[in-house]
CSV table of C-alpha atoms in Angstrom, one decimal:
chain,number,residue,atom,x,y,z
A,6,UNK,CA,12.9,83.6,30.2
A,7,UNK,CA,16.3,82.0,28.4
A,8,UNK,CA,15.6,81.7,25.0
A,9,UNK,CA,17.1,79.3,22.7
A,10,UNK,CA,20.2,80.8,21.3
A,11,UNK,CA,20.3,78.2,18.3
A,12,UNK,CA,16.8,79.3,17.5
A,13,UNK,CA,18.1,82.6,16.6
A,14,UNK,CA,18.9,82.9,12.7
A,15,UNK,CA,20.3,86.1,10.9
A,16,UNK,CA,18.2,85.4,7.1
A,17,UNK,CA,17.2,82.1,5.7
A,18,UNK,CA,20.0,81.4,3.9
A,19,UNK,CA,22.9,82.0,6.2
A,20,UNK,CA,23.2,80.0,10.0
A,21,UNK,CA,22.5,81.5,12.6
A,22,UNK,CA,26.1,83.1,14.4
A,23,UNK,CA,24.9,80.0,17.2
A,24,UNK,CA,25.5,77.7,14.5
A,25,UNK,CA,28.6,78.7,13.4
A,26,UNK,CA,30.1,79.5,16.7
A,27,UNK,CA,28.7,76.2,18.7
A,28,UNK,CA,30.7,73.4,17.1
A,29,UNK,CA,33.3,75.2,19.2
A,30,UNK,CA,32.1,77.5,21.6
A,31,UNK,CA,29.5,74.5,22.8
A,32,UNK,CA,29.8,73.6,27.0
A,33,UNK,CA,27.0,71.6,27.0
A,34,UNK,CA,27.8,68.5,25.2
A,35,UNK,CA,31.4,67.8,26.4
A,36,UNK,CA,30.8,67.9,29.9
A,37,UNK,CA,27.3,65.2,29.2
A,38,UNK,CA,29.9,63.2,27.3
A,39,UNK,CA,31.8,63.2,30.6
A,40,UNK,CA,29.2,62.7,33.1
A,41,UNK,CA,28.1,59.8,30.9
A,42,UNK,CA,31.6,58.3,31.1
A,43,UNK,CA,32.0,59.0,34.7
A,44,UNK,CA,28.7,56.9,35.3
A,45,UNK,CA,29.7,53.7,33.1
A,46,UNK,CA,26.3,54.2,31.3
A,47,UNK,CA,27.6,52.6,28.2
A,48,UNK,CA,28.7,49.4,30.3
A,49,UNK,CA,25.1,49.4,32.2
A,50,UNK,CA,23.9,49.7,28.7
A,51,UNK,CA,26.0,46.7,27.0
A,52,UNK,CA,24.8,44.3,30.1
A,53,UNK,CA,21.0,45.4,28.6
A,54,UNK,CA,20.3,47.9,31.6
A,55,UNK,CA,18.0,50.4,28.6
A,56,UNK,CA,15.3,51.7,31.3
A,57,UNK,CA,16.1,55.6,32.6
A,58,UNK,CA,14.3,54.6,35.9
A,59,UNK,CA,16.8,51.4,36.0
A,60,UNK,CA,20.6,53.4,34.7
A,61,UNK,CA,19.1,55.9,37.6
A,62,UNK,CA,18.8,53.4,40.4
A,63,UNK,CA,22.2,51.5,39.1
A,64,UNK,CA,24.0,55.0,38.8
A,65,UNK,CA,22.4,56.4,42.3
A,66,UNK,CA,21.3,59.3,39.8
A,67,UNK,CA,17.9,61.5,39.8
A,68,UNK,CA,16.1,59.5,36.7
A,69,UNK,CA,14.3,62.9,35.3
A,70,UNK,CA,18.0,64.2,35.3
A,71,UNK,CA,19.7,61.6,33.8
A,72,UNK,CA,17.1,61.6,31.2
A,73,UNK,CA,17.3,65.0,30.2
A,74,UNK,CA,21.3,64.3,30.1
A,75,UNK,CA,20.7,61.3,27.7
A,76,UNK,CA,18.0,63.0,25.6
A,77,UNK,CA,20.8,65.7,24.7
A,78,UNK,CA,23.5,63.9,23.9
A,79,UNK,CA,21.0,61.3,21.4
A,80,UNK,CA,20.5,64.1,19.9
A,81,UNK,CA,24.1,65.0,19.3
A,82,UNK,CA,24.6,61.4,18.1
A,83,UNK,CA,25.6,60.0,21.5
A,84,UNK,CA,23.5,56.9,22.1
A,85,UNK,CA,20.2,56.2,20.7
A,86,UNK,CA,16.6,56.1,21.9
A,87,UNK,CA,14.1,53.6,20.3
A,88,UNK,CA,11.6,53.9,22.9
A,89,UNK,CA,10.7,56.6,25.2
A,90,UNK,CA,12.9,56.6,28.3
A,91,UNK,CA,14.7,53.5,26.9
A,92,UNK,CA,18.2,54.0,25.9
A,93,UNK,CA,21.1,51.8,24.1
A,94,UNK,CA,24.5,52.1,22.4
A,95,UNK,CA,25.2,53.4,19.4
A,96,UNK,CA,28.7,53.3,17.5
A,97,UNK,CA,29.5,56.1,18.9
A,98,UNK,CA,28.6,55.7,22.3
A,99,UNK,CA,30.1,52.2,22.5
A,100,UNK,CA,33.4,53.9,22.2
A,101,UNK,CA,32.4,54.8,26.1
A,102,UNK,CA,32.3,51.3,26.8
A,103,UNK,CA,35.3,51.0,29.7
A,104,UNK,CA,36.6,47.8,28.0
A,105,UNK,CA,36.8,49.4,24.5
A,106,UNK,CA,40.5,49.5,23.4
A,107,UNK,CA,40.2,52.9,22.8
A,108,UNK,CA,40.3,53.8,26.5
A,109,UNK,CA,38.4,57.3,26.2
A,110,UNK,CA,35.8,56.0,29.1
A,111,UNK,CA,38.6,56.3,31.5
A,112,UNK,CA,40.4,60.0,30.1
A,113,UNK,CA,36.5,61.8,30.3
A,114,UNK,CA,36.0,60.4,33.9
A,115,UNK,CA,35.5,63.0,35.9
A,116,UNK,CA,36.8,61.0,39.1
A,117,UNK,CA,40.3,60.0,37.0
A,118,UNK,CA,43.0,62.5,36.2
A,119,UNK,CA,41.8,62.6,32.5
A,120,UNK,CA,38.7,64.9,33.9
A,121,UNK,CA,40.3,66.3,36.7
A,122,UNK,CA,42.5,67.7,34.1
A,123,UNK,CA,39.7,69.0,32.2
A,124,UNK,CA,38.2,70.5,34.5
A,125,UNK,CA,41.1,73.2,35.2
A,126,UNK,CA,40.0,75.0,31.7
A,127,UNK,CA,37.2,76.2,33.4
A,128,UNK,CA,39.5,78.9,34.5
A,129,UNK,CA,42.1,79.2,31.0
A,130,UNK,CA,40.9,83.4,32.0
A,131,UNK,CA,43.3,82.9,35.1
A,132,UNK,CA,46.2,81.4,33.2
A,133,UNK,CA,45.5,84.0,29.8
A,134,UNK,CA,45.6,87.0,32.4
A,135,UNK,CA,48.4,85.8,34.7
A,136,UNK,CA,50.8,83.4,32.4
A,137,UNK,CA,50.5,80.8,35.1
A,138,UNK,CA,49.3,77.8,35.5
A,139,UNK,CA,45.3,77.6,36.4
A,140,UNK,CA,45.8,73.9,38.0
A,141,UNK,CA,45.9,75.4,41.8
A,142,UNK,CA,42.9,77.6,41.3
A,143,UNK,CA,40.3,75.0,40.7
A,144,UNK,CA,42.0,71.9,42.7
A,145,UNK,CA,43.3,73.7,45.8
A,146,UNK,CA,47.0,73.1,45.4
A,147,UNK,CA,49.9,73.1,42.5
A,148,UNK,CA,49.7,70.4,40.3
A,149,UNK,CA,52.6,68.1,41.3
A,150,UNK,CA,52.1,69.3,45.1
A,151,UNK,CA,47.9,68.0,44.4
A,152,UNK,CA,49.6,64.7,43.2
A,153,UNK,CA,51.9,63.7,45.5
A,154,UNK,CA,48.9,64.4,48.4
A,155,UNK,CA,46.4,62.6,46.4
A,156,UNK,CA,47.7,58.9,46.2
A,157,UNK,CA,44.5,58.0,44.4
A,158,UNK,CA,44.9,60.7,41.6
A,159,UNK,CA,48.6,60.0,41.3
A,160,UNK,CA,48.0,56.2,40.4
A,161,UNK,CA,45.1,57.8,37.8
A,162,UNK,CA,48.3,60.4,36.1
A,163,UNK,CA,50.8,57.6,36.1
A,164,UNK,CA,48.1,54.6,34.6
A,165,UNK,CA,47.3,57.8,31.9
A,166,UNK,CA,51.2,58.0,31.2
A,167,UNK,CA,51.7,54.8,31.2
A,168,UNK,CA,49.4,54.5,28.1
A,169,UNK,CA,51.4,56.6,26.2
A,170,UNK,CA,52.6,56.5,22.5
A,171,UNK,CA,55.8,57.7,24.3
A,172,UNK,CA,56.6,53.7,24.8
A,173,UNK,CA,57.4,53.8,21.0
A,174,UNK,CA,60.9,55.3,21.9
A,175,UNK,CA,62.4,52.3,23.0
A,176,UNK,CA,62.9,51.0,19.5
A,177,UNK,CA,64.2,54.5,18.2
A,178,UNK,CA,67.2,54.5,20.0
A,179,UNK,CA,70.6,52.4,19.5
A,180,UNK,CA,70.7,50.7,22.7
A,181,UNK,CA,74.1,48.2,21.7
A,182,UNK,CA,76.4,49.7,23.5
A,183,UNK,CA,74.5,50.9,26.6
A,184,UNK,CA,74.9,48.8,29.6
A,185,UNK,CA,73.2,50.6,32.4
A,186,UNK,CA,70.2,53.2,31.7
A,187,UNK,CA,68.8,55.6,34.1
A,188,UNK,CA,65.3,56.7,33.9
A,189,UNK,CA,64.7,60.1,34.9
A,190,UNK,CA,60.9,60.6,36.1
A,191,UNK,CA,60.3,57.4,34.7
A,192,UNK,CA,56.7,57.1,36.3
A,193,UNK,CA,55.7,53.5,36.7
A,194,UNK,CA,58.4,52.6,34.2
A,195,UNK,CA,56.2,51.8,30.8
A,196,UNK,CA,58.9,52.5,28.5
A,197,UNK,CA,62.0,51.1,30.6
A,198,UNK,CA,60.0,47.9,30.9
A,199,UNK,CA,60.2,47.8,27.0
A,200,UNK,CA,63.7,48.8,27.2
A,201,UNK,CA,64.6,46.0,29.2
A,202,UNK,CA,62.5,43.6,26.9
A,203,UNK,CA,64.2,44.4,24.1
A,204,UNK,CA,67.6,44.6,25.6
A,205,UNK,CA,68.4,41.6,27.8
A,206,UNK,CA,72.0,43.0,28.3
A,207,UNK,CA,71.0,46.1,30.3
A,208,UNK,CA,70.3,46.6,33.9
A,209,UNK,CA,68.4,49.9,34.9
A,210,UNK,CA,67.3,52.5,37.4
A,211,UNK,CA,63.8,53.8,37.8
A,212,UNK,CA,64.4,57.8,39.5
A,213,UNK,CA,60.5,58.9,40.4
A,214,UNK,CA,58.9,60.2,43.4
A,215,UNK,CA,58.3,57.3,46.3
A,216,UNK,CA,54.6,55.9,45.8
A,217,UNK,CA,55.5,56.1,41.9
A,218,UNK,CA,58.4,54.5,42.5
A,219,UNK,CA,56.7,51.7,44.3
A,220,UNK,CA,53.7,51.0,41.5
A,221,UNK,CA,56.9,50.9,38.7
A,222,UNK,CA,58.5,48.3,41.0
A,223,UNK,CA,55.5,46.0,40.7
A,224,UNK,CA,54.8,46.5,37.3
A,225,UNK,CA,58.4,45.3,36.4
A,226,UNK,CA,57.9,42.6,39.0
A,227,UNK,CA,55.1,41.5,36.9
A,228,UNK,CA,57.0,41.5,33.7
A,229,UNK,CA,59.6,39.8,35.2
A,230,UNK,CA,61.9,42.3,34.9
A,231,UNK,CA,62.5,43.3,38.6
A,232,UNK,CA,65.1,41.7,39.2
A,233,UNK,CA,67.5,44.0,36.4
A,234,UNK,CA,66.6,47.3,37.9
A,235,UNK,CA,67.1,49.5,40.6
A,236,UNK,CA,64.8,52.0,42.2
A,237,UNK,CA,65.3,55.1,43.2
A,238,UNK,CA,62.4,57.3,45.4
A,239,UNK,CA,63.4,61.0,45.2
A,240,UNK,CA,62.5,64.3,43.5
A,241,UNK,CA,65.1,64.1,39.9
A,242,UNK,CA,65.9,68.1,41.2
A,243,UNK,CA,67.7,66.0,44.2
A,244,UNK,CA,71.4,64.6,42.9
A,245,UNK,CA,70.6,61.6,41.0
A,246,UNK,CA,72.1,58.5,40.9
A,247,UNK,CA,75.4,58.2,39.3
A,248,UNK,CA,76.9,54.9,36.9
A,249,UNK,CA,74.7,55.7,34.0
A,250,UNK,CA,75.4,54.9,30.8
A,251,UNK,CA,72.2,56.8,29.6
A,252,UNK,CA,69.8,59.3,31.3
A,253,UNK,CA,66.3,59.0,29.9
A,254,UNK,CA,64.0,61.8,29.8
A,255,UNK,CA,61.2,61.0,28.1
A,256,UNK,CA,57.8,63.1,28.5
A,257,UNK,CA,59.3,64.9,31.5
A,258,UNK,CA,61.0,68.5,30.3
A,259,UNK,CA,57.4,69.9,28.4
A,260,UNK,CA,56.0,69.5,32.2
A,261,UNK,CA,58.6,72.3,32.7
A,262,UNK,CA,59.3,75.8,32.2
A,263,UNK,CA,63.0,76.5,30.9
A,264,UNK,CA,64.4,77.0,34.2
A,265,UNK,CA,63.5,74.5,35.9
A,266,UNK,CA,63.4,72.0,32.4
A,267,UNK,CA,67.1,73.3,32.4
A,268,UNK,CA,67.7,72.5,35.9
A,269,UNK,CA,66.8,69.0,35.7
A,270,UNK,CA,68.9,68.3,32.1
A,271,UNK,CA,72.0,69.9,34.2
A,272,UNK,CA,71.2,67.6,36.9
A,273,UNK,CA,71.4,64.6,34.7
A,274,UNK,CA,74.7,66.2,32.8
A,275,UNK,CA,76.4,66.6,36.3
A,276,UNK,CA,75.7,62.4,36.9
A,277,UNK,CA,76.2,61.2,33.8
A,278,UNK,CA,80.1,62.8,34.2
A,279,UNK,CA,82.5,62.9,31.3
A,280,UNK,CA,81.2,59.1,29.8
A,281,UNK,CA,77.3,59.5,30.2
A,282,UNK,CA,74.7,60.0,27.7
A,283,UNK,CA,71.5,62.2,28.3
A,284,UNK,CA,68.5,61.4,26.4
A,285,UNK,CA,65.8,63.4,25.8
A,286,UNK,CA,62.0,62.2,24.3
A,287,UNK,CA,59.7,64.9,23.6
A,288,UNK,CA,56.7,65.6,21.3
A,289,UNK,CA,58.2,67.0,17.8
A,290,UNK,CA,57.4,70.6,17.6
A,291,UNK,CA,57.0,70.4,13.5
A,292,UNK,CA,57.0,67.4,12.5
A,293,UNK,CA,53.8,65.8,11.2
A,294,UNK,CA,51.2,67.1,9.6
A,295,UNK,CA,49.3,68.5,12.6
A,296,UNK,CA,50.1,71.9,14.0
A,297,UNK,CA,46.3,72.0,16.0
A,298,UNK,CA,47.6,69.3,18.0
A,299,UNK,CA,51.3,71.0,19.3
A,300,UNK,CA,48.9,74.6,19.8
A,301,UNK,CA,46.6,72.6,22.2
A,302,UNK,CA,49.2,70.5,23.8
A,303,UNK,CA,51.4,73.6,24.6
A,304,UNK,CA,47.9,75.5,25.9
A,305,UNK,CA,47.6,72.6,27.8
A,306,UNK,CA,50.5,72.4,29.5
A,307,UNK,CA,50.6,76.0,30.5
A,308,UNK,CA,47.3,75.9,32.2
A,309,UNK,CA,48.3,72.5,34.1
A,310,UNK,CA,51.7,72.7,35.2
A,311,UNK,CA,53.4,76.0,33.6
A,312,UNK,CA,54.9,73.7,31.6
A,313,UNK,CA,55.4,74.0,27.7
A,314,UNK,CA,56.1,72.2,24.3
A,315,UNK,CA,58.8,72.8,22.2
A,316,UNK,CA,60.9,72.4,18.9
A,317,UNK,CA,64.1,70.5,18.5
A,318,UNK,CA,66.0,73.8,18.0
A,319,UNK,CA,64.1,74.9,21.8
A,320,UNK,CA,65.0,71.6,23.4
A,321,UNK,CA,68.7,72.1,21.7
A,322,UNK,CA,68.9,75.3,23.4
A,323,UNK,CA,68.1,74.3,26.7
A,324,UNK,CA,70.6,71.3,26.2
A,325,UNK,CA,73.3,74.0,25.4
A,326,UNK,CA,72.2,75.6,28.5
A,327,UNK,CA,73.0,73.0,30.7
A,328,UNK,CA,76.1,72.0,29.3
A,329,UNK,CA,75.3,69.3,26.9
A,330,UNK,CA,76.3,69.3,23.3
A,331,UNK,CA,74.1,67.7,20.8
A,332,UNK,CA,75.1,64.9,18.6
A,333,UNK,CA,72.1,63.3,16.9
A,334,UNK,CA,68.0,63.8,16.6
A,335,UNK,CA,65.8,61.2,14.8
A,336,UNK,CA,62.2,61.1,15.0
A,337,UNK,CA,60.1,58.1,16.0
A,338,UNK,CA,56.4,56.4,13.9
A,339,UNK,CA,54.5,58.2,16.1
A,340,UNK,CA,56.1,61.9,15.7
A,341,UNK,CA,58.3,61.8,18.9
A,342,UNK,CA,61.8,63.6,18.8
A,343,UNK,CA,64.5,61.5,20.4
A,344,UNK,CA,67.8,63.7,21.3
A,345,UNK,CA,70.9,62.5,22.1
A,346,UNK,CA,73.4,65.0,24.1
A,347,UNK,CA,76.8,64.3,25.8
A,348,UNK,CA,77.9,66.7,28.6
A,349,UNK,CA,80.2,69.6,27.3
């Protein structure tokens, strides 16, 4: 028989170790959250489908199951039930809603790279033993070689990049005297489009694997900004493009370890020649007020990709590395570090 670990207390007065450890240690809940999100129940539920029997037939679910799932999670505060076997939104579960502006309906679907991603912490024991990345053990294959043989997944990573607060650097940079900027794994091209917006002056070229590649040249098609950049289908470890007045890498070197992060900054020093700039946008190691964040991010992108975060003085380092020289660091709003380097 499985007892009920929260039922067991130590005194009275004191919670039970259950209670002090599941606010943490809890499975359970997160993954219902998830499977709720992957089923669209909140949408079913804001077009008035409430009936268990009804969500089941619309969600091709077993109705005792999804019961049982939406009976746990009201009781964590995760929808409501005013009737027995009749569900409906609450505040919180409205944030599930997939056109909330929020947009956590899509990052908990386990069918999108948000869950897919998740998913891989079911084996952080591989990654904690072996100080690599746990991606390959629970998806079959490394995680940029499971992207580019997964078209579908790969359109779910870039439209989650392209979401990014990462956009904020095009505004934190002094663009005057630029005239031709080279994104360097510039996904679908979410922060060169703003570039371009804001800069009518400068021409560009998007540098990203080939389907990327292809969904960036629509999505500048569609803001109308085609026509001012080039694009560029190879791997950014391949010689890159040469002409550039500035090589953007933006979100790109945490995804790496430090060779291969200082592999691809030397690459872009080597084509930017003796008048280039190379640009670097990253997530600010300590600035802000929120050092639980960089720990999980830096977890995170160990167990995914080998990849980690870093400080200014890391990123510097690596620069020096790859013979680049520093020569100015600001940091964005939104806690971003932009670095500006010039080859040695």
């Amino acid at each position: 028989m499985i007892a009920s670990v929260g039922s067991m207390t130590s005194n009275e007065t004191q919670p039970s170790p259950w209670e002090v450890l599941a606010p943490i240690a809890d499975l359970v809940t997160p993954m219902a959250v998830r499977v709720a999100a992957t089923l669209r129940l909140a949408d079913l539920m804001s077009e008035g489908v409430t009936e268990v029997e009804e969500l089941a037939t619309r969600t091709e679910t077993d109705a005792d199951a999804l019961g049982r799932l939406l009976r746990h999670l009201t009781c964590h505060g995760v929808f409501t039930e005013p009737a027995p076997n009749r569900f409906a939104l609450n505040e919180t579960a409205d944030l599930l809603r997939s056109d909330h502006p929020g947009g956590m309906r899509a990052a908990f679907d386990l069918n999108e790279f948000g869950g897919r991603m998740d998913l891989v912490f079911t084996n952080l024991l591989h990654t904690v033993r072996t100080g690599g990345p746990a991606w390959e053990t629970v998806h079959g294959a490394p995680f940029w070689e499971y992207l580019a043989t997964n078209p579908t997944m790969a359109a779910s990573f870039d439209a989650s990049m392209a979401g990014s607060t990462r956009t904020a650097a095009a505004t934190a940079y002094d663009w005057t005297d630029v005239r031709h900027v080279i994104d360097v794994g510039g996904g679908t091209g979410a922060l060169l489009a703003e570039i371009l917006a804001a800069n009518p002056d400068i021409r560009a070229t998007l540098v990203d694997l080939p389907d990327t590649v292809t969904r960036g040249r629509e999505r500048l098609a569609e803001r109308g900004l085609g026509d001012r950049c080039e694009f560029a289908g190879q791997s950014f470890f391949d010689p890159l493009p040469t002409g550039g007045d500035v090589y953007l890498l933006s979100a790109v070197l945490h995804d790496w370890d430090d060779d291969q992060a200082t592999k691809i900054l030397r690459g872009c020093a080597q084509a930017a020649g003796k008048t280039g700039r190379v640009v670097i946008v990253e997530s600010h190691g300590t600035a802000g007020d929120d050092p639980g964040m960089f720990a999980e991010m830096n977890l995170r992108m160990l167990v995914l990709s080998g990849g980690r975060e870093r400080t200014v003085e890391d990123y510097q380092a690596l620069a020096t590395a790859a013979g680049l020289t520093t020569t100015d660091v600001r940091t964005t709003s939104t806690g971003l570090v932009v670095i500006d380097c010039e080859p040695t």
